[in-house]
C-alpha cells in the first residue's frame, strides 16, 4: 500500500514538474520561514537541505529564513513569507491574526529509529539538586524557559504543573532565555533551579555531549510506549506547515506533494532529524491548552455589552437591587441606634485609640483614659497602671530645669484651666526605671454636659533629639579642649574650623588657618584626601614646620565625615606633636644597635649587616672577609690605670681602626676588648693582607691615657666567604674566632687566616 502511495506521489510530482516553467514565471522564489527554537546556525544547518530538496522538487528556488517570534510576526505582516513551519502555539496566534490557506502537513520527527508526530514538554533540574524530586517541589523555584509562547518550552509544563496544584505564573520566578540551549546552560550553571524544554532537545544535546546525561534529572518522567523521547507532560501534535493565502494554489499543492514524498532516508530528513511529514493533525488539544492557561490568542476576555449583561444576569441584578434596599433600611435603623449611643460615642471621639502618638485624658489632674501608644511609651501593659494617677507619679522628683515635678505640673494645669494650651518639654520615668524625654501638650476639652472639663494630654518622644543634642555638646567640648590638634575641612580640603591645640602646635592663628590647606606631607599632598575619600581614612607620620620655621614631627589621621545619605561631605583631621617621641625612638634604636662607649655597631647590628653583605656577595660573586680582632695586654692596662683609662684606650683604638677601614666596610665592638669587621669587595688576597697589616700597625701605636703612655697590640683572625660549603653568619664568626686564637698562639700582634685542616 505504501509503495502504491509513493508511486502515485511520484507520478504527481512528474506532472507538476512539467508545469514548473509556467509556475516559475509568477514566482521568482518561494520564501520558507522556520521558527528558531534553537540557535540560528543549528537551524540553518539542519533545514537548509530541506529548502534545497523543495527547490529541486517544485522547480522554484526556495529561500530558507530562520526567524524568532517577533521576526516571524513582522515577516508575515509584510507578506515576506509564503510558507512557514512553527510550533502549534504560535500557529494558533498567527491563525487568529490573519487568514491562512490552512495546515498543509504535520512534521514527523525520528529518534533511535522511532518516528512520532507528537511533542511534549520536559521538566528537569540539575542532578545535584536533591531538594527537587517531584512536581510539588517546583513551587517557588526559579524556572528557565525559552519563552512563554513556546508550546514545548513552557505551555505544556505550565498546564501539567497546574494540574498538580502549582501555578508557575504566580508562584515562580520565570527567566526567559530565548532558546532551549540557554535553558540547559542556566540550570547547569545554577542561574535557574528548574528548566523547561521541549521533547527531543536533551537527546540532541546529549548526542553532542554524552556527559550531559549524568548532570541532569528529569522530573515526572512519563513512560509512553512508542514515543522515543523523554517527556514529563502529555503529548500534543507536532509542528504544522502552513501556506499564506497569496501563494498560488498550484505551488501549494506542489510543496505539499514534495513534503509528503520525503522519505526518512532522504538527506533533507537525515539533516533535520525527521522522518518526513504527515497529513495535518488535529490541533484542538493545543487550543484547549491555550484556553486553560489564558495565553495568546485566548489571553483576553470577550467583551460584554450592557444589553447582554442585563439579558444574562437579570436575576442577579434584581437580587442586588433588593439588597441595596435592605441595606438602606439597615442604615436608617443604625442611625437611630447611633443617636441612642451618643453619650458613649462622645467619650470615644475624645480619644483616638488608633493614633500612633501617645494621647491621654486628664480630669481633676488624674488620668481617666489612655491610648495604646502612651502605654507603650511608658512601658506598661495595662491601662489600669495609669488610670487614677497624676503626671507627677510617673516623673522624677525634679525636672532637668530644677523645678519639682509635682509643683510644676500643678502650675501648668492651672494655666490650662484658664483656657490656655500649654506646650513644655518633660521627663518621664518608665516602668523599667529608664527616662524618656517628651514634648508634652496640654489642651482643655470643654464639654457642655460635663461639670468638670477634661484636659487632653499628648506626648511626642524627643529622647533621640535630646541625646543628639547632648552628643553634639560633648563633641563640641572635646573639639575645644582636646590636647590633639583637630581641623575640619570642606569636601575640597580647605579648612573651615580648627581647635586651640591646632593653633598651639602649628603656631598659626585660627584666622590664618581657615580657608587654607591643612598641614599635609609634601610627597602626597591632596592624595591624602583622595585616599580618605576612597577608604574612609588616611593615617601617617611626617615632618613639618611651625610658623616660626621650627621643624617638628606629627602623626596625622584624616577621616571622611558622611552625611545622612552616606556620602562624604567633610573631612576631619587629628594630629599630635610626636617630635619628642621620635627622638626617644631614635635614641632607643641607637641603644639597641650601637655600642654606648665606642659608638660602633654592636653584635646585633653586626649580625644583621653580615647577613646583608653575605647575600650581596652571593648575588655579585664577590669575596667577603669576616675579621675577629682581640687586643693583646689590655687587661694589665685596665688593672693598672683603672676602667676609665681602659675605656679611653678602647675609644682611641676603635677610632684608629675605623680610620683604616673603607667606608663600605663595617667595624663593630662585640664586647670587652673584642672587635669584628666585615671587609667587602676583596679583589685579591693582597688587598686584605695590606688592610690587616695597617690595622695591626694602627693598634700598636702608643696611646696617652690617664697621663701615661701605654701600648697594646692585637691578634687578628679572618675567614673568607663564600666557601665550598654554604655557611651561616655564626659559623663564619666562629671560624674567624678560631683563626684569632691561632694568631695568639703564634706570638700575638699578627693576623692569621682560618685553616679548616688545623681546626
Steps between C-alpha positions, in 0.01 A plus 500: 500500500779738592680430172177579310466835681863585431459410137196721475683790662797453266265503199337819634843657544584423136175662386572810713860523379368516144317820589785641711605748235158660492483525878850637527401790282277630779736425792872576480556328838304341782571640849484227766511619865602267788458590866837515681455290812877432505795726398478633144810324372366160614160563340656613171736203495215253560230644277696639202500150340118506527493832310735356239281192470185711446684713243575188297150361531291810417738661250509836682780616732394459864662758734529385862442766773565413869292741713411556864143580607511877441689462173250246370204721595660796324580294191145366480352848550699632203437191277869408500426127546316249282520194726598458863575219744445585868383360832125441546457782755642763269296351214181570700612861560583555131172339392309738731678806354467425126340255261698194391453239232506245786735236630670319213677236705622408846868439570607145588818473710718194539730382778672163544303362204160596647286765323240718671273789404454606864693721737495572871685691767792400721543626858852447633745616764866450579589148615658648816170661615370247754236751618302480172359153428135540392264762357399639840864592565493738200280750689692821574809397297675707233406354160693546174285493182566602140178707502136504607389443139691168470259204504762242599720751678242640744130443435490119526696513828283784639181299436650184650611687813162674524339157518740420787396817688801715401419833330841591352381836365416623853718288727830486311762730355525436125829581322439529124828413324368486136634151404495144627881479507518796740243331725730200544799729558309703764413188701854359482658830611252548786334813355171306508381212717262338249501498120221462239589369150308317232545131430800406291722788611679308775556202272656727234729669755597166663600372157746793480613468866426157660607633843182711510290191575664465844466870586120533476196322648158496332195556720163321454644275226222335294545147365314523169516198269611593149617850593879527453575799723512566873186694592342647818158605362216379278558505122381747237521511116837586348577813299269588209600632158266775377470709182400864464188586290697691238691188390379342176297184567712298254817589692323409829409158356851445369658591835254275686571216257874549544469499879295178506750339262794541739631161613679463833824407318502818287789743572245772589340270761832374639636853537191629682463185714148434370316211338303721261157662511154357573151632416390793719431400860210612722619801700197523730710375793732799450200734497379344826842556657507866389152559642590336833818707540341814351792556261485643149265505318265427795655743749219760478145466634218556246338843521152507650243772414250646748216332319669162520581564865136574586378207293739250658497626861142632543440293809824607664429866427158480662648328805763773525232769482306336784819476707564872448148577629560280803836666569340845476239400757772358723698823482195703607446266792869520599485880491218494758700259718804726467310790654408276792872432558605865471637526853735204446602629158605836647749330728638295212535808281717667764751223489655388171593152599672420175705821486874416506582802717449443876178669612335501844204666671526679835218601731571657837873459428475118473505268198155372407583345162800414289578360157735211425786726384519670842520163675778388267693823555497452879539121453188392685282211389156599626311836510420451870869559575445868405136569585432689821858634522640842414791600278735549797462132593688402183760778517832536687489717812644797310510597136830585322435874555503442879124541560321242715289289263179508708510876554581567136215289362253669738600840366461377141153355565389830657587673174304237305197557726512864390463386138866500393666231289832419667800338329805399705789255495461237771693201633310182595633192677394174335398183681852355455661807657627656176420860415333636188479861377168613350362815350172519702193697392215569744175628349155554662206296367171677577183293507174677571342209684800422721543690828878458511696568175744244364859572400643337189863403553717401202865394501762502227814298572808728467749273679701447183520872436611570858767231484622643168519847657696355793738322264541822304584692817749232602655500152535878514663471843742236376579714196578804714693332781680212326881508530531363146468745214167464315399661173188470284510555123243523225473242223790669313737483798490868606486557876173635640579467873787411737532458876738671746747210494539551124599863559739401780678224307530670160548856627244621246205710611150368435426780252815410302412129490139531380465487124840334449622144465590317824857379564549205265805297392668662198544171316128417511317834518138479393540123460425485873142611436467267203601208722265614779218529246566151360576312824331715763823616665871569451768471770871576499800667663715771340712806577362854481586857598340734748428860406840606645682243282568250779473144371287246681364151438127437490269197487194583289171318443246635247151349502199559276182635664187363332159664473161335548519351148834336572701734273815674628427869559797605718837377619625502858869485583666429835873530556740520790862613547715186521838674477606390847369148436697471173816620681447235766447237232823606331686483831356155571601377152851634562518326839374178346745492208811700602761466771456774759879553552648490148178577306587211274233247393437234765465127447131524398561756224820323396308173453232675292758668276689174462184335362464787252860494372489118477192523277671771294813286462290208376314716246806686367750214539726720720740398773421592862728481806372460857769631740523434878724742698613451862729751678817358659607613853183706549424359847829622658427853379148481640624363835786746530329824407130430561192442290482860385844471346398169344196664348712783357732241349209310340356820352836605352571154356147486352547839331837391355356177360196685355737743328691216335187324365315607188161669505321187378662280768344445843678506838313386812577453868390156616580560868795578730812533286361287212413653163384362166511637148336426164730567203307498172590500129842336545652487153808297601661366821775766510237774544372327815849432634608864455184616680559262793863610522389863524257407775780331703724802456228748599411301811864460616571876495542639858190659659494775769248400771469620860826694465694192392622378166386142445533262210294194402487268201234280343450145384288481184327200346306500177307269271371546146153459348366336290656159560446161342244418768215742567537652851296740709620814679562329838721236336708766323547695825609179680753431222643853537511451880694173460743671262550779760600242763749356252651850469532523881670159513746612233621794713226769479518831309426321178213382281416147401249356252266213582639157412237228496767230527650657812156528662 
